mmCIF file of C-alpha atoms in Angstrom:
data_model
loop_
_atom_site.group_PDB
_atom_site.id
_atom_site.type_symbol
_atom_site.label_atom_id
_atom_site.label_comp_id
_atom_site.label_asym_id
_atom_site.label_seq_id
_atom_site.Cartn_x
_atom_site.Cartn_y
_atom_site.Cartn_z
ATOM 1 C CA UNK C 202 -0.255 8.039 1.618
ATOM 2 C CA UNK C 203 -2.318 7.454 -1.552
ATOM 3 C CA UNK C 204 -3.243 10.754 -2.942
ATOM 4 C CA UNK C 205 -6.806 10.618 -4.095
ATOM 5 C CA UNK C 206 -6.802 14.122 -5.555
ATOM 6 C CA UNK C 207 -4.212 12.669 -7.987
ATOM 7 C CA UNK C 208 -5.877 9.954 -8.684
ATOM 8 C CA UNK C 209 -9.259 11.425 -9.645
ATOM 9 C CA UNK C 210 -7.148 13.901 -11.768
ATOM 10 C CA UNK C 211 -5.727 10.689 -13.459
ATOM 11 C CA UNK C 212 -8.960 9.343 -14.522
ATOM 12 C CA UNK C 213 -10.469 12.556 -15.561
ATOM 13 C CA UNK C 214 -7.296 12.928 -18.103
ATOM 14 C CA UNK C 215 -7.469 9.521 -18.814
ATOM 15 C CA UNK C 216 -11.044 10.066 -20.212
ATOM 16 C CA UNK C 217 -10.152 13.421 -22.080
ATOM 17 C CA UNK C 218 -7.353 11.393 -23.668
ATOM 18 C CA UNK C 219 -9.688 9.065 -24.574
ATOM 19 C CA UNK C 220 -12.037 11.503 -25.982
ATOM 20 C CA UNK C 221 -9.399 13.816 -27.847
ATOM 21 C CA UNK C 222 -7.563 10.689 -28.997
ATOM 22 C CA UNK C 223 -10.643 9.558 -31.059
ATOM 23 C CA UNK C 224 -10.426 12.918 -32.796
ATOM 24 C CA UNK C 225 -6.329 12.529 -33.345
ATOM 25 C CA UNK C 226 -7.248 9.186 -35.561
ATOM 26 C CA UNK C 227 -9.826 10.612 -37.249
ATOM 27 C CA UNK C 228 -7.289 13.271 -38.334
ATOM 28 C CA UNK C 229 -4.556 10.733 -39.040
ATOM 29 C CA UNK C 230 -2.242 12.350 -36.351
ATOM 30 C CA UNK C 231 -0.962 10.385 -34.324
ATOM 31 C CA UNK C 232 0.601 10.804 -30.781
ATOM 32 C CA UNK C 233 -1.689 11.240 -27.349
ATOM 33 C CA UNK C 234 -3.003 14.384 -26.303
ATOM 34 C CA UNK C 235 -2.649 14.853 -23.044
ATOM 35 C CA UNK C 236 -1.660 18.668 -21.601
ATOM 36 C CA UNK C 237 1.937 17.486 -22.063
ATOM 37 C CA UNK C 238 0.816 17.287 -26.103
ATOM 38 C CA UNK C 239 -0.687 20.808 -26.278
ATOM 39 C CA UNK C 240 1.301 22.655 -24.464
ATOM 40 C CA UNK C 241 4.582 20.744 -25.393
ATOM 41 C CA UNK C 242 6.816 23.712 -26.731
ATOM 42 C CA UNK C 243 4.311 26.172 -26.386
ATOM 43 C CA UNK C 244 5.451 29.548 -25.562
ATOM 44 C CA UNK C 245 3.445 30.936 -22.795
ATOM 45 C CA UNK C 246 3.710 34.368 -20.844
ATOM 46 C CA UNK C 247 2.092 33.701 -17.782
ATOM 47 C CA UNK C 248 0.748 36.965 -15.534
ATOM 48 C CA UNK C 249 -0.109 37.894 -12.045
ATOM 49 C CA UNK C 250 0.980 40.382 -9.742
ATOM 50 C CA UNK C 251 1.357 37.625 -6.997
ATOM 51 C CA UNK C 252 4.991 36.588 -6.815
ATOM 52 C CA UNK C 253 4.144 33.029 -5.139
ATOM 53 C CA UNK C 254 0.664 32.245 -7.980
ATOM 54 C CA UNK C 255 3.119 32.986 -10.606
ATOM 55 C CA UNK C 256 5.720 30.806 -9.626
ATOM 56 C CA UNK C 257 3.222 27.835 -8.566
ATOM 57 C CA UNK C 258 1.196 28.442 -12.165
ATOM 58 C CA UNK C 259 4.453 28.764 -14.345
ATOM 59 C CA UNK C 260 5.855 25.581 -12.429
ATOM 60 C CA UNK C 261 2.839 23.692 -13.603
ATOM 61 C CA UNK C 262 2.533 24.333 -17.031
ATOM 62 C CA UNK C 263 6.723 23.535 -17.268
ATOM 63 C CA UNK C 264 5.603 20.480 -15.998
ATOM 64 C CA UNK C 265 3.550 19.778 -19.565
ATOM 65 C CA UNK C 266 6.454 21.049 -21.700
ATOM 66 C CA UNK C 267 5.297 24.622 -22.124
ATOM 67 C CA UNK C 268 8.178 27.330 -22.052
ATOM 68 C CA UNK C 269 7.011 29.967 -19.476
ATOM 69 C CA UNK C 270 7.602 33.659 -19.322
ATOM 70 C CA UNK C 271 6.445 35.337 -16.404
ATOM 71 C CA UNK C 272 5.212 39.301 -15.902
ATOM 72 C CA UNK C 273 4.060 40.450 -12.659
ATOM 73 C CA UNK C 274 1.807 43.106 -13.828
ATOM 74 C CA UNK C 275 -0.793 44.029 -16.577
ATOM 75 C CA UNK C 276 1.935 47.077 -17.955
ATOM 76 C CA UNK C 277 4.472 44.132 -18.469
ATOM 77 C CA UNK C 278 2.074 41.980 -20.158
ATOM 78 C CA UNK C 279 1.242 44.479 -22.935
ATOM 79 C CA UNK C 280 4.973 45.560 -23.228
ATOM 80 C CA UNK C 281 5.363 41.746 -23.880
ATOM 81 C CA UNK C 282 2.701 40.918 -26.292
ATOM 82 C CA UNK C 283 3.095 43.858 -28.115
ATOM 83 C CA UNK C 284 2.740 42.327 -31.921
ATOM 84 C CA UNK C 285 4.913 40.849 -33.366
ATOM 85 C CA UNK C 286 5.786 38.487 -30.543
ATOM 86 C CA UNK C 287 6.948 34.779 -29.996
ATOM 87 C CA UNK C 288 3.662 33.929 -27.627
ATOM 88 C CA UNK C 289 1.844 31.174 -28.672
ATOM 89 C CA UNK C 290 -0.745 31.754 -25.643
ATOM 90 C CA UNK C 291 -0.919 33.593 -22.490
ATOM 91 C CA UNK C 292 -2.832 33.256 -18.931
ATOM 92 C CA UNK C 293 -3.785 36.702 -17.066
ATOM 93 C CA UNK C 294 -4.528 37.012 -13.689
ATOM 94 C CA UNK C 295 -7.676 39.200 -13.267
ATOM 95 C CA UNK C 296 -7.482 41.455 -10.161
ATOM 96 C CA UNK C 297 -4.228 43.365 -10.311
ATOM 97 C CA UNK C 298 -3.252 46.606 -9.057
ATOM 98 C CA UNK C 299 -2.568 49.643 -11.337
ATOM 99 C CA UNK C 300 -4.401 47.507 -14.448
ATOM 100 C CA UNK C 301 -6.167 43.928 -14.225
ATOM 101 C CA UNK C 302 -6.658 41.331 -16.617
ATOM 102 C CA UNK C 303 -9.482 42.928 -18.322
ATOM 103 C CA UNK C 304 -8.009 46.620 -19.389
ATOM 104 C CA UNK C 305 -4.865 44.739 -20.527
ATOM 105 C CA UNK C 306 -6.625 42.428 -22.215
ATOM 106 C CA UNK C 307 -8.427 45.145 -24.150
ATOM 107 C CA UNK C 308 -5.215 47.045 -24.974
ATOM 108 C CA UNK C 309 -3.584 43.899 -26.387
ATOM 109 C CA UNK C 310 -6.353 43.968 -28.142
ATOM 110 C CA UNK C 311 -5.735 47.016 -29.724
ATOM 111 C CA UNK C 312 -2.533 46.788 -30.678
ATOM 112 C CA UNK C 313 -3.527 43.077 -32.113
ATOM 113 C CA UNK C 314 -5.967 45.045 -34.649
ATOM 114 C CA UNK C 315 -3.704 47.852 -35.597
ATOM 115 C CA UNK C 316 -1.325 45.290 -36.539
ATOM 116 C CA UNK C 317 -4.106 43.325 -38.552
ATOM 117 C CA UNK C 318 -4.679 46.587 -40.110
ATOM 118 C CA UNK C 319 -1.523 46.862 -41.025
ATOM 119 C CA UNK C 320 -1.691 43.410 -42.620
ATOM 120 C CA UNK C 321 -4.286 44.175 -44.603
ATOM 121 C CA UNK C 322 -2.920 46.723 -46.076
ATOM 122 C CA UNK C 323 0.224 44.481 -47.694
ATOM 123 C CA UNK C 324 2.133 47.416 -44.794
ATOM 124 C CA UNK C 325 2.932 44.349 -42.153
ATOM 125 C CA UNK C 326 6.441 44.066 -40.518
ATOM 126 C CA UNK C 327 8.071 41.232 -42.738
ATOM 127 C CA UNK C 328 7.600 38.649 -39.012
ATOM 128 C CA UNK C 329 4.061 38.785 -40.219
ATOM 129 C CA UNK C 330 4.359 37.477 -43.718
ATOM 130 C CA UNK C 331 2.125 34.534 -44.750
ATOM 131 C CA UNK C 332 -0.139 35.553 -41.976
ATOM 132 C CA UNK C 333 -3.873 36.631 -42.557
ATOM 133 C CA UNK C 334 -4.612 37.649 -38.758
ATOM 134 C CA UNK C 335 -3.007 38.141 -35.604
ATOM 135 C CA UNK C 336 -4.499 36.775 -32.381
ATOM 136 C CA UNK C 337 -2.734 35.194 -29.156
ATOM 137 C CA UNK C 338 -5.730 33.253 -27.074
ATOM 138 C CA UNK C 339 -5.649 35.083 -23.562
ATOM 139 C CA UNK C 340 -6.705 32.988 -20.738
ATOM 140 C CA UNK C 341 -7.944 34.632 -17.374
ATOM 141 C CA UNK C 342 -7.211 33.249 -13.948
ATOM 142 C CA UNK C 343 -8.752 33.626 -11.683
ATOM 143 C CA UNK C 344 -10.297 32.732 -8.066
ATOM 144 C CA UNK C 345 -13.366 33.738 -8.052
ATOM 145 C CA UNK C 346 -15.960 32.540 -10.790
ATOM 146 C CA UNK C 347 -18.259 35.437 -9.621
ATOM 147 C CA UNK C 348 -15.721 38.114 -10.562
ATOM 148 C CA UNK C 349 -14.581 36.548 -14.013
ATOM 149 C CA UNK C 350 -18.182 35.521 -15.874
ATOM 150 C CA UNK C 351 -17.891 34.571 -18.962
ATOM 151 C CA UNK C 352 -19.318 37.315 -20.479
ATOM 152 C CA UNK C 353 -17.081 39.351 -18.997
ATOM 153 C CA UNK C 354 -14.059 37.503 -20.809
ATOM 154 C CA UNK C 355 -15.569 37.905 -23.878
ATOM 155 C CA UNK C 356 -16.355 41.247 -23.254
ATOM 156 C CA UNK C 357 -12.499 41.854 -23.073
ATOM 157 C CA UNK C 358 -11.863 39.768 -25.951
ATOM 158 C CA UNK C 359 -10.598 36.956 -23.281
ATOM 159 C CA UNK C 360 -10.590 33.119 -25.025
ATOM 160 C CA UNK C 361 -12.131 31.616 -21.357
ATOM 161 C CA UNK C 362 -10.929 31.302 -17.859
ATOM 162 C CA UNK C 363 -9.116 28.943 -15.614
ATOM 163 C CA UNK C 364 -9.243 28.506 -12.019
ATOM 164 C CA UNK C 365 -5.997 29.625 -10.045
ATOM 165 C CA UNK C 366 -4.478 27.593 -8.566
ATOM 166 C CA UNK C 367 -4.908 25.209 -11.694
ATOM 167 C CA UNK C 368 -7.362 22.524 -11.985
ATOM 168 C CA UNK C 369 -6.292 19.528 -14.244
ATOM 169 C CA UNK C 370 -9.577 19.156 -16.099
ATOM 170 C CA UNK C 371 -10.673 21.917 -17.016
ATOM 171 C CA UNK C 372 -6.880 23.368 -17.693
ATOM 172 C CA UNK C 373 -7.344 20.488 -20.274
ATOM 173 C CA UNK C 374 -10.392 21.745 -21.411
ATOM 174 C CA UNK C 375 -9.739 25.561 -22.073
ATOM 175 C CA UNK C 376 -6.268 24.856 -23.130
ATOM 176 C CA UNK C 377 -7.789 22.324 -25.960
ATOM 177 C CA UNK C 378 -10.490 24.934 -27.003
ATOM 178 C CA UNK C 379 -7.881 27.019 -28.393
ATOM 179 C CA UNK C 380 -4.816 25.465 -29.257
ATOM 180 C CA UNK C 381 -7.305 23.028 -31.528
ATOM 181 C CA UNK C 382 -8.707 25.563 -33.035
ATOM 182 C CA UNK C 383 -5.623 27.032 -34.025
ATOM 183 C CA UNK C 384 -4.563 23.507 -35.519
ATOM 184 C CA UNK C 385 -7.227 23.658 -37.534
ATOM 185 C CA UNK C 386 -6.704 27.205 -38.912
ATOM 186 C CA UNK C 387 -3.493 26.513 -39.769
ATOM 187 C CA UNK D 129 19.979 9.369 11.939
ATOM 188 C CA UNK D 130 19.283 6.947 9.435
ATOM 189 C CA UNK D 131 17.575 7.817 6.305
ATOM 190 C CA UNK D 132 14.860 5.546 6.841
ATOM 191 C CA UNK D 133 13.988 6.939 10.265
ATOM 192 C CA UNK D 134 14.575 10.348 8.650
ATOM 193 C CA UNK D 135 11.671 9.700 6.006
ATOM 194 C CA UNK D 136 9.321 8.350 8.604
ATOM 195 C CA UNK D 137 9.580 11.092 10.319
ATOM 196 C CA UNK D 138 8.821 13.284 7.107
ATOM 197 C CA UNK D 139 6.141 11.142 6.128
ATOM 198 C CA UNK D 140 4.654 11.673 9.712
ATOM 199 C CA UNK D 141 5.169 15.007 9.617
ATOM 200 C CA UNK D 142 3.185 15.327 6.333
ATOM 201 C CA UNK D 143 0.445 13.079 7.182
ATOM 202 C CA UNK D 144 -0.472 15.272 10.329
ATOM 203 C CA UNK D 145 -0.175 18.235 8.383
ATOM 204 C CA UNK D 146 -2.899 17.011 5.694
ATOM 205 C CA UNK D 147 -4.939 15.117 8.380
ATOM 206 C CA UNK D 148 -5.465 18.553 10.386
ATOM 207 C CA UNK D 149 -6.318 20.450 7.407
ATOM 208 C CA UNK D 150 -2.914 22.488 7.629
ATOM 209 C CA UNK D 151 -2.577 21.915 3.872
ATOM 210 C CA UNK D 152 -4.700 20.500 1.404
ATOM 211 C CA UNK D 153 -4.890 18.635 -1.944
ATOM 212 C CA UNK D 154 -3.055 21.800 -3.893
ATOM 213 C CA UNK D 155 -0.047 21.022 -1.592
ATOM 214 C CA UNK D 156 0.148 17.768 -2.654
ATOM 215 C CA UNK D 157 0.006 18.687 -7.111
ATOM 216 C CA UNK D 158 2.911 20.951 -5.973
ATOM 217 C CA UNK D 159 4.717 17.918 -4.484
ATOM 218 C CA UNK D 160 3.692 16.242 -7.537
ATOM 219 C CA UNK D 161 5.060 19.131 -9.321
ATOM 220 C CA UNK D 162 8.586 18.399 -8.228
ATOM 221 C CA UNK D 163 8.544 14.437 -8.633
ATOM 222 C CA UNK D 164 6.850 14.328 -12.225
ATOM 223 C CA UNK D 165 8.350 17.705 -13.657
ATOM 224 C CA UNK D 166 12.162 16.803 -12.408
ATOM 225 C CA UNK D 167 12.247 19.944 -10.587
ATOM 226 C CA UNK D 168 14.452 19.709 -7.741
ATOM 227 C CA UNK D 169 14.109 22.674 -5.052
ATOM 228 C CA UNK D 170 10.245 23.429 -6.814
ATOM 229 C CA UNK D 171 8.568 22.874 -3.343
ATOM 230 C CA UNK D 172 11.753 24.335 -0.787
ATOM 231 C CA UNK D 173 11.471 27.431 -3.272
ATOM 232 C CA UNK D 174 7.059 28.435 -3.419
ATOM 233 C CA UNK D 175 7.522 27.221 0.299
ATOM 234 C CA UNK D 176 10.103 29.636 1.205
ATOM 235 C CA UNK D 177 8.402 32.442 -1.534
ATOM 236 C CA UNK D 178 4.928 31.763 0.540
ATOM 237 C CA UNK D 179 6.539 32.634 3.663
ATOM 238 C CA UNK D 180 9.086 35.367 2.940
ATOM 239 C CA UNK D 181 5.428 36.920 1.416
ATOM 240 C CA UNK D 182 2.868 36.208 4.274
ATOM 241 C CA UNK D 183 5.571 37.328 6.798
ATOM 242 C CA UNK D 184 5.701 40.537 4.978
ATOM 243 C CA UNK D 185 1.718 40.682 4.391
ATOM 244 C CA UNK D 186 0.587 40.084 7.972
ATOM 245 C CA UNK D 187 3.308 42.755 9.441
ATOM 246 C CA UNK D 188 1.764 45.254 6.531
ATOM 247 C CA UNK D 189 -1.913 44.179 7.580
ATOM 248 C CA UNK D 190 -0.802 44.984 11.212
ATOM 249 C CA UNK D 191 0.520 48.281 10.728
ATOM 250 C CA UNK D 192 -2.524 49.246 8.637
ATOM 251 C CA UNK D 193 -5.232 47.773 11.484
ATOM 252 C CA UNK D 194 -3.030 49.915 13.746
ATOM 253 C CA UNK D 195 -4.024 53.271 12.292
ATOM 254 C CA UNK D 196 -6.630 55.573 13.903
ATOM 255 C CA UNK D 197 -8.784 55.362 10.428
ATOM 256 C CA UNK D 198 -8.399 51.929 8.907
ATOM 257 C CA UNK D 199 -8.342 51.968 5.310
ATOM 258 C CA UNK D 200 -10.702 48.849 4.475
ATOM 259 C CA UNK D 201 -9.892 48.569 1.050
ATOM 260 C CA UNK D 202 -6.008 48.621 1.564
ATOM 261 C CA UNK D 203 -6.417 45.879 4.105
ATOM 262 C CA UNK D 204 -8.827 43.936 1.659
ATOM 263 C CA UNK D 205 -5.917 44.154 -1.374
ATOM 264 C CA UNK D 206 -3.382 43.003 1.101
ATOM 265 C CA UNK D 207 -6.112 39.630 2.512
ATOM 266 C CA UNK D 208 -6.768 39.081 -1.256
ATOM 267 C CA UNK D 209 -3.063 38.592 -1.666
ATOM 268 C CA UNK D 210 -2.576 36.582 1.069
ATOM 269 C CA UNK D 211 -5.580 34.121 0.031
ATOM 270 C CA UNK D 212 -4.176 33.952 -3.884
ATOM 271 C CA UNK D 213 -1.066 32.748 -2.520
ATOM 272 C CA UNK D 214 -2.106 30.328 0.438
ATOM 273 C CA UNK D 215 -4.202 29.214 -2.456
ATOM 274 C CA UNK D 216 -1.531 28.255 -4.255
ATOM 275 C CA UNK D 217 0.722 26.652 -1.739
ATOM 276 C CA UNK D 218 -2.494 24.772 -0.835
ATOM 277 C CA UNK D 219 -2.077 25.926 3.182
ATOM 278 C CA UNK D 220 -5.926 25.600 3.594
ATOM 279 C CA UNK D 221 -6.268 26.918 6.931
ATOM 280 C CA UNK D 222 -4.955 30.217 6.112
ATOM 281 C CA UNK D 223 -6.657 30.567 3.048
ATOM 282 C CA UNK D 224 -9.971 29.991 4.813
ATOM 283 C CA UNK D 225 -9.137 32.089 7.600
ATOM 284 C CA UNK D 226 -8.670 34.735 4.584
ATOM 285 C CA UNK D 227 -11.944 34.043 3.104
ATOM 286 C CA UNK D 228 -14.020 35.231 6.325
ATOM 287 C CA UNK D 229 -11.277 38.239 6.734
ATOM 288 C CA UNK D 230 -12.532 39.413 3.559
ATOM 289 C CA UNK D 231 -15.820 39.534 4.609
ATOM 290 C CA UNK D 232 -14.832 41.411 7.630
ATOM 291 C CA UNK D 233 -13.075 44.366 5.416
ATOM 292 C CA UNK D 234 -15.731 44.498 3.242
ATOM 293 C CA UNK D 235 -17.991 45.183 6.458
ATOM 294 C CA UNK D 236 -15.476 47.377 7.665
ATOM 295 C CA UNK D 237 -15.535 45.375 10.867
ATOM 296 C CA UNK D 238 -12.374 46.571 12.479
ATOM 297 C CA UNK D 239 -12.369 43.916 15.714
ATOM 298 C CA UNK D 240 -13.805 41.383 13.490
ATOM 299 C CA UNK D 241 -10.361 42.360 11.325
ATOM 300 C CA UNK D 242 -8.264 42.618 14.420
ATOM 301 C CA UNK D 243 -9.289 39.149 15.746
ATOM 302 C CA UNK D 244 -8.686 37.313 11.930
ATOM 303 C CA UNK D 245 -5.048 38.819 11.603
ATOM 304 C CA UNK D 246 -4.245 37.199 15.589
ATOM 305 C CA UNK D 247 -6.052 33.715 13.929
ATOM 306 C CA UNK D 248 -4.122 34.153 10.776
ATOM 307 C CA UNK D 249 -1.265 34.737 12.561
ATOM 308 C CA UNK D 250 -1.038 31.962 14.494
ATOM 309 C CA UNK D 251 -2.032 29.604 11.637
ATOM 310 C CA UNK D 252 0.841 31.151 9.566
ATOM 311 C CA UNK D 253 3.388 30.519 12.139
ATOM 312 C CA UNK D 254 2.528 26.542 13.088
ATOM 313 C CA UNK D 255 2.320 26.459 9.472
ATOM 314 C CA UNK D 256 5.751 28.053 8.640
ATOM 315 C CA UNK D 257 6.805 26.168 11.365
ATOM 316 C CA UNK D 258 6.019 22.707 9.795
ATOM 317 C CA UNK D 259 7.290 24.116 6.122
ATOM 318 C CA UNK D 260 10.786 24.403 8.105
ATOM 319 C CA UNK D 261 10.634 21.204 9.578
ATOM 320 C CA UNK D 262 10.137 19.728 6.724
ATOM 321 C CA UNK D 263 12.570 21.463 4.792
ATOM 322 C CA UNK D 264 15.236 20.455 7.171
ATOM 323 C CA UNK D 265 14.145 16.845 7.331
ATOM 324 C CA UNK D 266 14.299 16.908 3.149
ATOM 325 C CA UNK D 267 17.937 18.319 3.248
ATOM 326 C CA UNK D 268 18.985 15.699 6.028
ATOM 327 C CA UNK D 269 17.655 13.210 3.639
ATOM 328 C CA UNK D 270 18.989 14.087 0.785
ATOM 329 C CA UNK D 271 22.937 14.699 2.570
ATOM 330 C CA UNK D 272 22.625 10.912 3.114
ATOM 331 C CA UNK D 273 22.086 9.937 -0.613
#
């Protein structure tokens, strides 16, 4: 059986390899940058009350090298990225019972800017030293495009969105967006 | 029985289930899953989550289209569930049985509800049926390597 699902998702990485890869010589790095690439080592908390979506999402980005915790609710998700934290990134399911994506999005948030607060004021926990600003890029997944707009992310101080279950392409896509970004800061 | 015979039978077995829909292209990045990511078990382990899950979902979905006033929105959390994870497994037919369920909660169409759960139903079970199947046929193959 020749899966042509597969193979389409070969070519489209194929061509955002090609693409990225022009930037990685420009830069003098060297090394492809395929999903495996960004999210090689990359801590990740993934979150969703679904048992069997966490399990399938988490699976996936192990697959590319990432190292996966999971939460199954919006509570867990702040206890866990409560700053200071070892998250490099994390991807929130939107519709949860109790709290979704958004509101614990939006708390994170919070706690993010009373940290940075903190920072500013030379008052930071000594984890934070050298560091000007803490933010950990929040992705939302999510099923239906209606329910997460994009203004809507931002609105919650969400970095994008992701279809669940993942789609290779645009994983790419939103996963680059940030974790570039963050290169470059650094 | 012979491996090979043993992985015709598989392949058979997986072929009809993609050729009637059963399970689609997300079925099939979970396989992948398992053979790229050296993750022995990944597939046995969602497929056996997904079940365990839908078994409990459609018995809770029951019991709520049961009661004397249904309570839409309940039954609506409990289809959304349902869809997120046939979603993930990739089993196609019950997610899009899920996707006109929906509609029927959110129309508070009780019969309409009634008559999705018996289609879901039965989609669940050929489909849990096949997951089995195929589980067994996996483990047969691999007590022969």
């Amino acid at each position: 059986m020749k899966p042509l699902r597969a193979s389409m998702l070969q070519v489209s990485l194929h061509r955002a390899l090609g693409g990225i890869d022009k930037l990685h010589c420009r830069n003098g790095v060297l090394g492809n940058s395929t999903l495996g690439s960004l999210l090689h080592k990359k801590r990740i908390l993934v979150v969703d009350d679904n048992i069997v979506n966490l399990k399938v999402a988490a699976g996936a980005l192990k697959k590319y090298g990432a190292e996966v915790t999971c939460a199954d609710s919006g509570k867990k998700a702040i206890t866990q990225l409560k700053p200071p934290h070892s998250f490099d990134a994390c991807f929130m399911d939107i519709q949860m019972p109790e709290m979704d994506g958004f509101e614990a999005t939006k708390r994170i948030r919070v706690m993010e800017r009373d940290l940075n607060e903190q920072i500013e004021r030379g008052e930071a926990p000594p984890e934070c030293a050298g560091l000007r600003q803490w933010r950990t890029p929040i992705l939302a997944m999510t099923a239906d495009v209606i329910q997460a707009t994009h203004e809507q992310c931002l609105k919650s101080e969400m970095d994008g969105y992701v279809s669940k279950p993942f789609e290779g392409e645009q994983l790419y896509r939103e996963v680059a967006r940030f974790f570039q970004n963050q290169d470059q800061v650094q | 029985m012979a491996a090979a015979a043993l992985r015709e039978q598989l392949n058979a077995l997986l072929s009809s289930m993609f050729a009637s829909g059963l399970v689609d292209e997300q079925f099939q990045q979970l396989q992948m899953l398992q053979e790229d990511g050296g993750t022995p078990g990944f597939v046995a382990e969602v497929v056996t989550l997904f079940c365990d899950d839908a078994d409990r979902i459609i018995s809770e979905l029951a019991a709520l289209l049961d009661q004397p006033i249904v309570d839409f929105d309940k039954v609506d959390a409990y289809v959304h569930q349902l869809k997120g994870s046939s979603a993930s497994v990739g089993a196609q037919k019950v997610k899009f049985t899920c996707m006109q369920f929906r509609q029927l909660c959110q129309d508070k169409n009780r019969d309409g509800c009634i008559m999705a759960l018996a289609v879901v139903r039965n989609e669940f079970y050929d489909l849990r049926n096949k997951f089995q199947t195929m589980l067994q046929l996996e483990q047969q193959i691999q007590a022969q390597q």
